[in-house]
Coordinates of C-alpha atoms in Angstrom, one line a residue:
M1 CA 59.0 79.3 22.8
Q2 CA 61.1 82.4 22.9
A3 CA 64.9 82.3 23.6
V4 CA 67.8 84.6 24.1
A5 CA 71.3 83.2 24.3
G6 CA 74.9 84.1 24.5
K7 CA 77.7 81.6 23.8
R8 CA 81.4 81.9 24.0
S9 CA 83.3 78.6 23.1
L10 CA 81.7 75.9 25.3
E11 CA 80.3 78.4 27.8
L12 CA 76.6 79.2 27.3
V13 CA 74.1 81.5 28.9
A14 CA 70.4 81.3 27.8
V15 CA 66.9 82.2 28.9
S16 CA 64.1 80.5 27.2
R17 CA 60.2 81.2 27.8
F18 CA 57.6 78.4 27.3
P19 CA 53.8 78.6 27.5
L20 CA 52.1 76.4 30.1
L21 CA 48.8 74.7 29.5
H22 CA 47.5 75.8 32.9
A23 CA 48.4 78.8 35.2
F24 CA 50.9 78.0 37.8
R25 CA 49.7 78.7 41.3
P26 CA 52.0 78.6 44.4
E27 CA 49.8 76.0 46.2
L28 CA 50.8 73.5 43.4
W29 CA 54.5 73.7 44.1
S30 CA 55.0 70.2 45.7
K31 CA 53.2 68.7 42.7
V32 CA 55.3 70.6 40.2
V33 CA 58.6 69.8 41.9
G34 CA 58.2 66.0 40.8
E35 CA 57.5 67.1 37.3
L36 CA 60.6 69.4 37.2
D37 CA 62.7 66.8 38.7
R38 CA 61.8 64.4 36.0
A39 CA 62.5 67.1 33.2
A40 CA 65.7 67.7 34.8
E41 CA 66.6 63.9 34.9
G42 CA 65.6 63.8 31.2
I43 CA 68.0 66.6 30.3
S44 CA 70.9 64.7 32.3
Q45 CA 70.1 61.5 30.3
Q46 CA 70.3 63.5 27.0
Q47 CA 73.6 64.6 28.2
Q48 CA 74.7 61.4 29.3
G49 CA 75.4 63.0 32.4
S50 CA 74.3 63.1 36.2
I51 CA 72.5 65.5 38.3
T52 CA 75.0 66.7 41.0
E53 CA 72.7 69.2 42.7
T54 CA 69.0 69.8 43.2
K55 CA 67.4 72.6 45.3
T56 CA 64.7 75.0 45.7
V57 CA 65.9 78.7 45.5
T58 CA 64.3 82.0 45.1
I59 CA 64.8 83.8 41.6
S60 CA 63.1 87.2 40.9
G61 CA 61.1 86.9 44.1
Q62 CA 59.6 83.5 42.8
R63 CA 60.3 80.0 44.2
A64 CA 62.5 78.1 41.7
R65 CA 64.0 74.7 41.2
L66 CA 67.7 74.6 40.4
Y67 CA 69.8 71.6 39.1
E68 CA 73.3 71.1 38.2
V69 CA 74.2 68.5 35.4
A70 CA 77.8 67.3 35.1
Y71 CA 78.9 65.8 31.7
D72 CA 81.6 65.3 29.2
L73 CA 81.5 67.0 25.8
R74 CA 84.3 66.7 23.4
G75 CA 86.8 65.7 26.1
K76 CA 85.8 68.4 28.3
K77 CA 84.1 68.1 31.8
L78 CA 81.1 70.5 31.9
V79 CA 78.4 71.7 34.3
E80 CA 75.1 72.7 32.9
R81 CA 72.9 74.7 35.5
L82 CA 69.1 74.8 34.9
A83 CA 66.7 76.8 36.6
F84 CA 63.0 76.6 36.2
V85 CA 60.8 79.6 37.3
L86 CA 57.2 79.6 36.8
R87 CA 54.8 82.4 36.9
G88 CA 51.2 82.3 35.6
K89 CA 50.9 80.6 32.4
T90 CA 54.8 80.8 31.6
E91 CA 57.8 78.7 32.4
Y92 CA 61.2 80.3 32.3
L93 CA 64.3 78.1 31.8
L94 CA 67.3 79.7 32.7
L95 CA 70.4 77.6 31.4
C96 CA 74.1 78.2 31.6
R97 CA 77.0 76.1 30.9
Y98 CA 80.7 76.1 32.0
E99 CA 83.7 73.9 32.5
Q100 CA 84.0 72.1 35.7
R101 CA 86.5 73.9 38.1
K102 CA 86.3 76.9 36.1
N103 CA 84.7 80.3 36.6
S104 CA 80.8 80.2 37.1
D105 CA 80.5 83.9 37.3
A106 CA 78.1 84.1 34.3
C107 CA 75.8 81.6 35.7
D108 CA 75.9 83.4 39.1
T109 CA 75.1 86.6 37.5
L110 CA 72.2 85.2 35.4
L111 CA 70.5 83.8 38.6
K112 CA 71.0 87.0 40.6
T113 CA 69.9 89.4 38.1
F114 CA 67.2 87.7 36.1
R115 CA 63.9 89.8 36.6
L116 CA 60.4 89.1 35.6
R117 CA 58.4 91.9 34.3

């Protein structure tokens, strides 16, 4: 795994890269969605939160799965936005966190500007 992150207070922006055992192919998307949904549900349970949004989006020209998880941390209501991008034998996890009802510009920028090489 490789990761790059930036953190300010409770806010977080991070990209992690994980190797896949088998190469992802677009025709596998419908099968992969179920696995990604289960992974996001596991993350929401770890945070003792709930998934408030689930959708398929396009990031860097690739179909991606996006989730928003709402939870409480140290008395603050937070949103954690997760996006899974798959290409070849690599899974990219784009993650950002911000306070509910506050500015999500850093998250929006991450999703709009992330590029695969």
